[in-house]
mmCIF file of C-alpha atoms in Angstrom:
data_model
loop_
_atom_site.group_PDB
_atom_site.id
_atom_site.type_symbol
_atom_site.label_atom_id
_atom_site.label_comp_id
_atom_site.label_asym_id
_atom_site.label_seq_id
_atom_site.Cartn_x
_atom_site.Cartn_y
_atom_site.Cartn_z
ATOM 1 C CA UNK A 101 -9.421 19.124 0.972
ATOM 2 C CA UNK A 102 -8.868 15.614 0.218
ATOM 3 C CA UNK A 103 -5.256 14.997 -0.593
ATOM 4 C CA UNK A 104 -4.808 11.622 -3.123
ATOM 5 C CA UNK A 105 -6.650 9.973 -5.381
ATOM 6 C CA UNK A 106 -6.631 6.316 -5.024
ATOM 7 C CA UNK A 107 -9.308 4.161 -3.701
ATOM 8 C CA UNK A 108 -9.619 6.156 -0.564
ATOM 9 C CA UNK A 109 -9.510 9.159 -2.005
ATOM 10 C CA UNK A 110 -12.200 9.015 -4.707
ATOM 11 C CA UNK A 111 -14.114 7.299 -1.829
ATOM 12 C CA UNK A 112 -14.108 10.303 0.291
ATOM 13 C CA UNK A 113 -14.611 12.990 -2.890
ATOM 14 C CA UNK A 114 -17.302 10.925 -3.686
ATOM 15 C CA UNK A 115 -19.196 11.477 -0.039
ATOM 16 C CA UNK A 116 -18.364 14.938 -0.420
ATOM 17 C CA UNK A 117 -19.764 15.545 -3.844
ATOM 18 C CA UNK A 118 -22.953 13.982 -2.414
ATOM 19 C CA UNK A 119 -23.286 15.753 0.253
ATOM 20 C CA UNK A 120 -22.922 18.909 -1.851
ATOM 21 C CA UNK A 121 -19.253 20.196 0.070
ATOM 22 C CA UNK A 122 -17.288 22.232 -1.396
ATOM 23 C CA UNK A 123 -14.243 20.620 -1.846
ATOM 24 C CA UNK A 124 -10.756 20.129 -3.643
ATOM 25 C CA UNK A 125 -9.098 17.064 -4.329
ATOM 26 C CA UNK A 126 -4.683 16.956 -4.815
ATOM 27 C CA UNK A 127 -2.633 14.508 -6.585
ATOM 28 C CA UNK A 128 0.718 13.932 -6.444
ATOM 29 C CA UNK A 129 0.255 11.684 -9.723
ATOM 30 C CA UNK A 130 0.578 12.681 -13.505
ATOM 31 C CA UNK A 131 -2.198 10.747 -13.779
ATOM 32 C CA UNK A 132 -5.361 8.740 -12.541
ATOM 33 C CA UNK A 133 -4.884 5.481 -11.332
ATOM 34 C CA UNK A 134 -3.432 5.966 -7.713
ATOM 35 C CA UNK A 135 -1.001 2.714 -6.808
ATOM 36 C CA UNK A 136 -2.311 0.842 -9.221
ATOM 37 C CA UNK A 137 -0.961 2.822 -12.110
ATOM 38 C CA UNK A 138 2.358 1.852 -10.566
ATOM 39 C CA UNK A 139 1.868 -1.713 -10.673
ATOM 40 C CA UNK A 140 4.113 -3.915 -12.726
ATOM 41 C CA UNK A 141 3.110 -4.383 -16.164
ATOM 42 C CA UNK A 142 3.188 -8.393 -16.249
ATOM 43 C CA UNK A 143 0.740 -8.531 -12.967
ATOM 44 C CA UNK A 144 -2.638 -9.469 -14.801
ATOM 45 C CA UNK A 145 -6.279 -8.247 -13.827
ATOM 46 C CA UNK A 146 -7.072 -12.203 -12.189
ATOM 47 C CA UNK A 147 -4.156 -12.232 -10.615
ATOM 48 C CA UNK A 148 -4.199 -8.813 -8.607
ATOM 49 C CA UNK A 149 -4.851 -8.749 -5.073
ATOM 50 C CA UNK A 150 -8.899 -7.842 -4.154
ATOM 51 C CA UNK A 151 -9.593 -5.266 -6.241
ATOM 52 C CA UNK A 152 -13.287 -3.100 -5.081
ATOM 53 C CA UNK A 153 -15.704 -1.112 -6.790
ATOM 54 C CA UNK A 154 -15.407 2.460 -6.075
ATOM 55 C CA UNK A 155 -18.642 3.902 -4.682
ATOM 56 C CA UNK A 156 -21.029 4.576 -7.717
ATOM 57 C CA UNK A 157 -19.607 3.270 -10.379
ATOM 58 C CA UNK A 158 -19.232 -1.086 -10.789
ATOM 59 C CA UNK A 159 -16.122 -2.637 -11.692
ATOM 60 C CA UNK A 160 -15.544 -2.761 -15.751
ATOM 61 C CA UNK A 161 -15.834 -6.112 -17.656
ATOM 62 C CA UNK A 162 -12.308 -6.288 -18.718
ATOM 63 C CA UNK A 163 -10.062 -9.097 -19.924
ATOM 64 C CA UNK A 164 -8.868 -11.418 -17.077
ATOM 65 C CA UNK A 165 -5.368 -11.237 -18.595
ATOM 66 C CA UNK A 166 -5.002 -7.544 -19.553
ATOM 67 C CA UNK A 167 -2.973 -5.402 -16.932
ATOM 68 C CA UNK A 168 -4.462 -4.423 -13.759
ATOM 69 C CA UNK A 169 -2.455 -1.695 -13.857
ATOM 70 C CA UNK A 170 -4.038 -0.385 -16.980
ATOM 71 C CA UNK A 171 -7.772 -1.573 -16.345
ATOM 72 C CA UNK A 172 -7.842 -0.038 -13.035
ATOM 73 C CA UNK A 173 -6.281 3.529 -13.862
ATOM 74 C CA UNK A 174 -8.676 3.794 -16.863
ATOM 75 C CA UNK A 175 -11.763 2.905 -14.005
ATOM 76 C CA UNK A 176 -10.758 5.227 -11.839
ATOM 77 C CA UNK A 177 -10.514 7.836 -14.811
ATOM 78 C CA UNK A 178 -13.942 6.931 -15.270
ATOM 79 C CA UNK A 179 -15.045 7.532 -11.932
ATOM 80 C CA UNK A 180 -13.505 11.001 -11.716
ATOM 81 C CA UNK A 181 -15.042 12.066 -15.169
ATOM 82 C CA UNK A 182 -18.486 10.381 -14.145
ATOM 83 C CA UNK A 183 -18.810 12.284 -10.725
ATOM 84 C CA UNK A 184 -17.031 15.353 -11.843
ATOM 85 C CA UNK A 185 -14.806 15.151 -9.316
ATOM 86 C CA UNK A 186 -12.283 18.376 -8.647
ATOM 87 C CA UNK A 187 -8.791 16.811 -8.974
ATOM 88 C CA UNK A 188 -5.881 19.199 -9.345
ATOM 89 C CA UNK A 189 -3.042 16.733 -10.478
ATOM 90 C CA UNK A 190 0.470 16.727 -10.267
ATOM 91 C CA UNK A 191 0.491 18.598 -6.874
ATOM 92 C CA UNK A 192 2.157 17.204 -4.117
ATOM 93 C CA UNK A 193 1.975 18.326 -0.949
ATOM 94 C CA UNK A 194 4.806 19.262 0.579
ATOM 95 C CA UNK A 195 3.589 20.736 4.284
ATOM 96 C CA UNK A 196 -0.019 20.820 5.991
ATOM 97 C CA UNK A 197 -0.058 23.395 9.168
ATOM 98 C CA UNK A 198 -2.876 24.174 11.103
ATOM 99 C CA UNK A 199 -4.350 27.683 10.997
ATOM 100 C CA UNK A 200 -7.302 29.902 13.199
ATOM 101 C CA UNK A 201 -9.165 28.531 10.714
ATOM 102 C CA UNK A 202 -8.167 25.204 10.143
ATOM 103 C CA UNK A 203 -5.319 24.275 7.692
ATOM 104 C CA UNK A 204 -2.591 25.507 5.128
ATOM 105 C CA UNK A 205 -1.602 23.449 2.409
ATOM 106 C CA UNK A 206 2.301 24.538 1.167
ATOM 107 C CA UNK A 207 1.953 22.601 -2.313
ATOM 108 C CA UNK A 208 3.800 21.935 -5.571
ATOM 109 C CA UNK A 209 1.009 24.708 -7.112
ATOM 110 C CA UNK A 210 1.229 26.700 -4.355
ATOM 111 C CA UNK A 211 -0.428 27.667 -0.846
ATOM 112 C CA UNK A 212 -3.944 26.104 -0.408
ATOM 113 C CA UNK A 213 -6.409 26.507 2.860
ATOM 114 C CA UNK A 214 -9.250 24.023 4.522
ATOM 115 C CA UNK A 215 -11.156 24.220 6.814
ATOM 116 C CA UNK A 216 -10.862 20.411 7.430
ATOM 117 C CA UNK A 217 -8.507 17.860 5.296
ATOM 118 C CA UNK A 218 -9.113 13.927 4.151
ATOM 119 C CA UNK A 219 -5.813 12.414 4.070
ATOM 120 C CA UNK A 220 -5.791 9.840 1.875
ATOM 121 C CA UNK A 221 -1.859 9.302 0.609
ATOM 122 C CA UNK A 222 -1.285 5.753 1.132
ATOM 123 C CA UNK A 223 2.189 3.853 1.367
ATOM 124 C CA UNK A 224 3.139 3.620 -2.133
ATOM 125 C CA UNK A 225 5.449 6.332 -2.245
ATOM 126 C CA UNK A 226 7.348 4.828 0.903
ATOM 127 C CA UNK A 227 8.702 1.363 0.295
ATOM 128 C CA UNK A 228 10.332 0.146 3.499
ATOM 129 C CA UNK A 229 14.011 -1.129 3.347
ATOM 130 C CA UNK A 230 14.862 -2.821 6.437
ATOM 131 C CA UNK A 231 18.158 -2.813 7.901
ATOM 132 C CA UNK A 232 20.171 -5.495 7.809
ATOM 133 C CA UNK A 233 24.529 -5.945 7.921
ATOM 134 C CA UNK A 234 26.397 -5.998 5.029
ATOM 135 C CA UNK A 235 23.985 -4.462 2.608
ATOM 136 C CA UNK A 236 26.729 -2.072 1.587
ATOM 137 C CA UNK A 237 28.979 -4.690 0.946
ATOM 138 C CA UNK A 238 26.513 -6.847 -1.181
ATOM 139 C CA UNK A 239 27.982 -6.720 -5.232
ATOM 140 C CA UNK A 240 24.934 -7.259 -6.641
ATOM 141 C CA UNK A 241 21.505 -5.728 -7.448
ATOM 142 C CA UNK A 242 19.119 -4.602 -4.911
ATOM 143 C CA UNK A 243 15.681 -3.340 -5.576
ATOM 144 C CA UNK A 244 12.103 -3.183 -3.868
ATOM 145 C CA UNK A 245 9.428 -4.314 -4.557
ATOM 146 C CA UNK A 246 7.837 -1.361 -5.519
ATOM 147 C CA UNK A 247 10.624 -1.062 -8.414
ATOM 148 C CA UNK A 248 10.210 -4.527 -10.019
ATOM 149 C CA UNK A 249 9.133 -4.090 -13.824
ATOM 150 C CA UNK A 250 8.746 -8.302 -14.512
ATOM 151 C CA UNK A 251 11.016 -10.966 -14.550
ATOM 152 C CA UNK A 252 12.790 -10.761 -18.038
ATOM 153 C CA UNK A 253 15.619 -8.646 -16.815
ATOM 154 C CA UNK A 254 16.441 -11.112 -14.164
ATOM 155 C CA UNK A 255 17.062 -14.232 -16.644
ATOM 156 C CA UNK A 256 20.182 -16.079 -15.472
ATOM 157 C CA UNK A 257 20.758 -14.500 -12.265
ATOM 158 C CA UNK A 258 20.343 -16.070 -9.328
ATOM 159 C CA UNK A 259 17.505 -13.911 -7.156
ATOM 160 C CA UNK A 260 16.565 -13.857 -3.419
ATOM 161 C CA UNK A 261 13.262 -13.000 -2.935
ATOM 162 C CA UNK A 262 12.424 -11.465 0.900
ATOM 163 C CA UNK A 263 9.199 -10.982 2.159
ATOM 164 C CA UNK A 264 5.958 -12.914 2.932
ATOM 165 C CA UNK A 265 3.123 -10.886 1.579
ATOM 166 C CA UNK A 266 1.224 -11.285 -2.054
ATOM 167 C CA UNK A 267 3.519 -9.401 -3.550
ATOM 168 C CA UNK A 268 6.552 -11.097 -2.419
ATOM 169 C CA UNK A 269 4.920 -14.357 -3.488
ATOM 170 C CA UNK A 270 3.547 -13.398 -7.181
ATOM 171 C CA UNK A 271 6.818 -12.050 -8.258
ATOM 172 C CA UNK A 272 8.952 -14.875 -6.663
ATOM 173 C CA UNK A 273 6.672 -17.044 -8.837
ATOM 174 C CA UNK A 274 6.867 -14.905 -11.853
ATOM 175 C CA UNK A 275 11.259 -14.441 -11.531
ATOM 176 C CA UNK A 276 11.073 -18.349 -10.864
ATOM 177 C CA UNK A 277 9.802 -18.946 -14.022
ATOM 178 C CA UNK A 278 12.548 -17.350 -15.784
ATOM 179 C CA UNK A 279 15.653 -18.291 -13.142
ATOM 180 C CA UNK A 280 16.366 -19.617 -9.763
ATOM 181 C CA UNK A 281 15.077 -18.224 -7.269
ATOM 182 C CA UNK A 282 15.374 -18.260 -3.257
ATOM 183 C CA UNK A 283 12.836 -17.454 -0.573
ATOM 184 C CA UNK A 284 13.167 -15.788 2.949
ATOM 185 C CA UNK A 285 10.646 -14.667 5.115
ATOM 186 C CA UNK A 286 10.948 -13.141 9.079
ATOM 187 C CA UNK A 287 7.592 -15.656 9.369
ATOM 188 C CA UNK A 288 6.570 -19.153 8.411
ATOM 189 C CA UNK A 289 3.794 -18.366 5.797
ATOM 190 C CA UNK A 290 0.598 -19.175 6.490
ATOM 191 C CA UNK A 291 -1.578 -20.464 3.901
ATOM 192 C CA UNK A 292 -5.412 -20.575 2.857
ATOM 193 C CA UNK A 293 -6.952 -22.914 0.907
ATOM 194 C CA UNK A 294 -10.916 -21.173 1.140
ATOM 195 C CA UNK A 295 -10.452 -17.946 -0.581
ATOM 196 C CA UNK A 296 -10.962 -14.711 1.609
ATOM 197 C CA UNK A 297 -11.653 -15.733 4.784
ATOM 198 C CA UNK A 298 -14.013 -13.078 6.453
ATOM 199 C CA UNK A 299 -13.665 -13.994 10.249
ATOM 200 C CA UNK A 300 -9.344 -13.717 9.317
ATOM 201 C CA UNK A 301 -10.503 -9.824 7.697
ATOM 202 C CA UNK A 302 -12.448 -8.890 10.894
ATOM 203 C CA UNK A 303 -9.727 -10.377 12.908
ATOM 204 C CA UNK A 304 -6.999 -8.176 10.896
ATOM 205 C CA UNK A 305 -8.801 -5.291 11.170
ATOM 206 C CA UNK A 306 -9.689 -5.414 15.068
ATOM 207 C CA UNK A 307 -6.094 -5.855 15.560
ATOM 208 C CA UNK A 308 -4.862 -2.613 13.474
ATOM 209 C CA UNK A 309 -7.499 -0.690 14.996
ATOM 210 C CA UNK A 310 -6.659 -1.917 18.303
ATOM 211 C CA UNK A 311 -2.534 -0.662 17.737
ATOM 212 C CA UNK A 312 -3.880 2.862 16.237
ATOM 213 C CA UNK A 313 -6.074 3.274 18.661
ATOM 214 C CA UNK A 314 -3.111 2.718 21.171
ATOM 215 C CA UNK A 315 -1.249 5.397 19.194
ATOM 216 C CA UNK A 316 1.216 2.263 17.848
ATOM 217 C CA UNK A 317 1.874 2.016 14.200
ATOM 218 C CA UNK A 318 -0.136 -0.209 12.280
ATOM 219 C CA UNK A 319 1.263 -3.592 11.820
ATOM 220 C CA UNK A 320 1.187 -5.714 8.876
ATOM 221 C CA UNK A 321 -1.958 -7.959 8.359
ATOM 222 C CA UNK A 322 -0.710 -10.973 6.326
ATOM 223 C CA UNK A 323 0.053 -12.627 9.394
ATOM 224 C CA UNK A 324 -3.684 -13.023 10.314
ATOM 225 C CA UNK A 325 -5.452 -13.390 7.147
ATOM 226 C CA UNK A 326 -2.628 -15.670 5.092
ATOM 227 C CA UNK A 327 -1.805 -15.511 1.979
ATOM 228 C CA UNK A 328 -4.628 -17.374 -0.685
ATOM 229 C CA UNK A 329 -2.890 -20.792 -2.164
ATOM 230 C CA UNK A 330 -4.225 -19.674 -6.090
ATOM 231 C CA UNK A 331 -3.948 -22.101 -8.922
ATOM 232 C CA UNK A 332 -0.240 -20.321 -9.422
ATOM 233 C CA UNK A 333 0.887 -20.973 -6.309
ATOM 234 C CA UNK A 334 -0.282 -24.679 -6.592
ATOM 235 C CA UNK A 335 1.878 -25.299 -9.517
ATOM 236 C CA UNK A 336 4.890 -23.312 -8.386
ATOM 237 C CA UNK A 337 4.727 -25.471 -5.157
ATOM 238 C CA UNK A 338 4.711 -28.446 -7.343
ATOM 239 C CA UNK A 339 7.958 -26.756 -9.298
ATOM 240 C CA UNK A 340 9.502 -26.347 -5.625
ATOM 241 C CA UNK A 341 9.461 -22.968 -5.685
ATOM 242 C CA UNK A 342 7.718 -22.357 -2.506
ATOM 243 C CA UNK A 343 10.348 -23.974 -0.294
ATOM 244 C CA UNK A 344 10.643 -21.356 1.952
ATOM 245 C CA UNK A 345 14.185 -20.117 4.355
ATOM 246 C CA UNK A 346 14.169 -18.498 7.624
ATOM 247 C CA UNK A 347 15.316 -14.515 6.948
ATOM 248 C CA UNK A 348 19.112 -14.409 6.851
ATOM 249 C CA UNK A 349 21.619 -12.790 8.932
ATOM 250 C CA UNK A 350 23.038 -10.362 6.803
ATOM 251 C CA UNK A 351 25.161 -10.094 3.074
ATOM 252 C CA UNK A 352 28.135 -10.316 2.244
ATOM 253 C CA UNK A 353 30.113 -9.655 -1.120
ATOM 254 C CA UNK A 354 28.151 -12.001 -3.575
ATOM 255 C CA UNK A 355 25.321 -13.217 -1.443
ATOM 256 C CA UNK A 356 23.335 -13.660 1.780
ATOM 257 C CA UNK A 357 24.518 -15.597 4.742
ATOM 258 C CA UNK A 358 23.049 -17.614 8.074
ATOM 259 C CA UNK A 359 25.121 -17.009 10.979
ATOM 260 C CA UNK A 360 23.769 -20.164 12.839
ATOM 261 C CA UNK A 361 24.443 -22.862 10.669
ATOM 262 C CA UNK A 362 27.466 -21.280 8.707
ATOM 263 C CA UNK A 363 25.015 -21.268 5.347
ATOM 264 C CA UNK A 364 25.332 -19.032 2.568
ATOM 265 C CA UNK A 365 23.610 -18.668 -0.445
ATOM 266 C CA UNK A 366 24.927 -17.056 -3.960
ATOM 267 C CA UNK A 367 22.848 -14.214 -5.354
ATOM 268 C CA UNK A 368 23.022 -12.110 -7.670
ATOM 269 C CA UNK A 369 19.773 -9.640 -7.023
ATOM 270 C CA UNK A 370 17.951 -9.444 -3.735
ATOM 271 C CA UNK A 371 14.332 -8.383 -4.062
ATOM 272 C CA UNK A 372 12.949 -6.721 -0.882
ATOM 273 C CA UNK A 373 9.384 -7.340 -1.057
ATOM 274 C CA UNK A 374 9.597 -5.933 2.623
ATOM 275 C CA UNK A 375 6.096 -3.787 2.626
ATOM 276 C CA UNK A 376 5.345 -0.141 2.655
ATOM 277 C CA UNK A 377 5.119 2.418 5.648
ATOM 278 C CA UNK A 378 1.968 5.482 5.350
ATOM 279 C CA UNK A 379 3.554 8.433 3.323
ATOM 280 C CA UNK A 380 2.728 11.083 6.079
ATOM 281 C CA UNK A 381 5.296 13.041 6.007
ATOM 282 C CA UNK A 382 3.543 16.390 5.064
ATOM 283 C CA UNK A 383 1.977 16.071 8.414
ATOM 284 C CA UNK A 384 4.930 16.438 10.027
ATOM 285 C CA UNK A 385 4.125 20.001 11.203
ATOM 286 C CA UNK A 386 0.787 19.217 13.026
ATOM 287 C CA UNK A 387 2.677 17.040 15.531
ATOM 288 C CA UNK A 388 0.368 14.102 15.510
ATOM 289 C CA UNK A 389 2.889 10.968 16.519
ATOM 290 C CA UNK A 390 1.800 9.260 20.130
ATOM 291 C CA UNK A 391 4.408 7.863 22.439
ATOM 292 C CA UNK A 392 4.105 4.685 20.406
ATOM 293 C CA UNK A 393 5.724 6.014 17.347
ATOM 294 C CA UNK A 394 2.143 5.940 15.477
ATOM 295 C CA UNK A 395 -0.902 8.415 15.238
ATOM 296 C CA UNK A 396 -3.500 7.932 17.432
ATOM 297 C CA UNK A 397 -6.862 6.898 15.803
ATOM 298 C CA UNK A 398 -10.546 6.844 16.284
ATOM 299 C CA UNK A 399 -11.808 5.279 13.931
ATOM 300 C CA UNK A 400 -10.274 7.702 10.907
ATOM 301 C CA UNK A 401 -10.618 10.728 12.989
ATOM 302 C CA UNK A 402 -6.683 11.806 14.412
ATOM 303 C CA UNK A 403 -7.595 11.900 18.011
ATOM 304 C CA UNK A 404 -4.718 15.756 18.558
ATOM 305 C CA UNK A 405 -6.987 16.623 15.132
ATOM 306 C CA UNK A 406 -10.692 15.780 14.585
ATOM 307 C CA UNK A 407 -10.792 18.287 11.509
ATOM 308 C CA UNK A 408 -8.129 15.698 9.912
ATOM 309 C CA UNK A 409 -9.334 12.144 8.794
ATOM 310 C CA UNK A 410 -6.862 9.748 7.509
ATOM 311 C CA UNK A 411 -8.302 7.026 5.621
ATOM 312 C CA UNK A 412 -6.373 4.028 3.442
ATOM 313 C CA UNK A 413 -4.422 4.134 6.669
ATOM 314 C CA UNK A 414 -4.588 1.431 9.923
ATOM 315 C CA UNK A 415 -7.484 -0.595 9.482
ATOM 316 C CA UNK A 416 -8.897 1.186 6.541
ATOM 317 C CA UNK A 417 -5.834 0.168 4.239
ATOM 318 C CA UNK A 418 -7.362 -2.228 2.532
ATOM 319 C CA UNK A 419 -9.577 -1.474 -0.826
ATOM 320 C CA UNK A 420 -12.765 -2.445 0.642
ATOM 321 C CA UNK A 421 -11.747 -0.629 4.029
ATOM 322 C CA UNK A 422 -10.374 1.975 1.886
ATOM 323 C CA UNK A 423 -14.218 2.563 0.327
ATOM 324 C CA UNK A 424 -16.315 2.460 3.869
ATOM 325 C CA UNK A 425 -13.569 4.895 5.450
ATOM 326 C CA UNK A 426 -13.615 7.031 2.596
ATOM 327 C CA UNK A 427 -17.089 7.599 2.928
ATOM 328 C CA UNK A 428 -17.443 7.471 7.009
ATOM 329 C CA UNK A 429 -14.783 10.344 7.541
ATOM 330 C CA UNK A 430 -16.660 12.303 5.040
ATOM 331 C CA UNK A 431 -19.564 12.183 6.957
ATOM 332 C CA UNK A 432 -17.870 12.829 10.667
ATOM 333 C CA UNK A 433 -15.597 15.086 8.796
ATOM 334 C CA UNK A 434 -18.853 17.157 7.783
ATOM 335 C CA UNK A 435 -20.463 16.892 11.310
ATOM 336 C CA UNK A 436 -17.517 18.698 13.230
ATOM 337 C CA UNK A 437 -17.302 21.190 10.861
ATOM 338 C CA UNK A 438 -21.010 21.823 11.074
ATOM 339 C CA UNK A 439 -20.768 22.184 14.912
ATOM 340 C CA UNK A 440 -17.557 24.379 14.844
ATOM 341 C CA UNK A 441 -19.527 26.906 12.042
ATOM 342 C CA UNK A 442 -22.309 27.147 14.867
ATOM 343 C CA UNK A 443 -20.099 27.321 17.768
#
């Protein structure tokens, strides 16, 4: 069973149809697309964050400036058509618990079994809100990131933009174009000037693997690979735009506030472009959290679990990751369940 059908998912299904597995493929989605499909409309193709090929099928030749929302759910349509892949869609999975002979699914379309599961959900569905005072005093909009639709709605309202990951950054551009804008991060940003910087991606990576590894949740890897400095950041640096605040405090009535230096600023929307956490709830039952709060890993293989790979998840959360895991934990996945058959 391989439950979602983004990158990692279609990665994995396409292993297993390979390799000839009989296998089922949920998701929680009215339609193909994954994430992406839930991208905001005005976020073009050549603007979007490293998109990959899936495995088999290249990237289409699309319009730069046509939605990546759009471009990528009709790819990954294509992939599922092209590989004939067995996706059962809308089900969402409410509850996986382990059996004698390895797991039941309690579903949307009822009670499923497998003998081993690819869990390939991803953090969409779980935007984090942090915690902060006053938020239930604050008079104004708040929204994640996850919710923003473009920057029309916002015109002549002042907006405060937190977070420091792409996200955070191509919408505080985009709102900034239309009305002031302020930005707070918990971080100074760091920027790069050379594109994707491999040695930064390694470094990102080893460091995830080394916290799920450790059974400690996976951290955030902006911090070590930086964000890109793109022609559109250029310019809205040259508009000022990019003049970035130390996180505040907490809000008040009609705006955000700095303890230390008795600052406040006016707002009248605060954008928390504050990240995702992995939607593994449905997991819940198998008991999988380590001391640390996270799931300890090796490599995608839950160390309490080895019939349950989780891939899009630690250092495989990444589209490229996404594809290699997707296609590693089929392979392991196969191998135990090989070995358990002839046990």
């Amino acid at each position: 069973m391989v439950i979602g059908a983004g990158q990692a998912g279609l990665s994995a299904a396409h292993g297993l149809r390979r390799a000839g597995a009989d296998f089922v493929l949920l998701d929680a989605n009215e339609g193909p697309g994954g994430a992406w499909q839930h991208r905001w409309p005005s976020l073009r193709l050549d603007r979007a964050h490293r998109i990959a090929p899936l495995p088999g099928l290249p990237l289409p030749d699309a319009d730069p400036a046509a939605p990546a929302s759009e471009v990528v759910a009709a790819y990954f349509a294509e992939h599922e058509r092209r590989f004939d892949l067995p996706v059962h869609r809308p089900v969402a999975v409410r509850a996986v618990h382990r059996t004698d002979d390895g797991f039941a699914l309690d579903t949307s379309a009822g009670e499923w079994t497998a003998r081993g599961v690819v869990n390939a959900t991803g953090t969409w569905t779980r935007p984090f809100w942090p915690a902060y005072p006053g938020r239930e005093l604050f008079g104004g909009r708040q929204l994640h990131a996850a919710d923003y639709r473009g920057a029309e709605e916002f015109r002549g309202r002042h907006v405060v933009v937190v977070g420091g990951g792409t996200s955070a950054v191509q919408q505080l551009i985009e709102i900034s174009e239309v009305t002031s804008t302020t930005w707070v991060t918990r971080r100074e940003p760091v920027w790069r000037t050379d594109g994707f910087d491999e040695d930064a991606g390694r470094a990102a990576v080893a460091l995830v693997d080394r916290r799920v590894r450790a059974g400690l949740p996976p951290g955030s890897v902006v911090g070590v690979t930086g964000l890109v400095e793109t022609d559109a950041v250029l310019a809205a640096r040259a508009r000022g735009v990019l003049e970035r605040l130390p996180v505040f405090d907490r809000l008040d009535a009609d705006g955000v506030v700095w303890d230390a230096d008795d600052r406040h600023a006016r707002a009248d929307v605060v954008l928390w472009a504050t990240g995702f956490r992995p939607a593994l709830e449905h997991l819940a039952p198998l008991r999988l959290r380590a001391p640390g709060g996270g799931i300890a890993m090796d490599g995608t293989r839950v160390v309490a679990e080895p019939r349950l790979h989780l891939v899009g998840y630690g250092p495989s959360a990444s589209t490229i990751g996404a594809n290699r895991a997707g296609q590693s934990a089929v392979r392991e996945l196969l191998r135990t369940l090989s070995a358990d058959a002839a046990a």
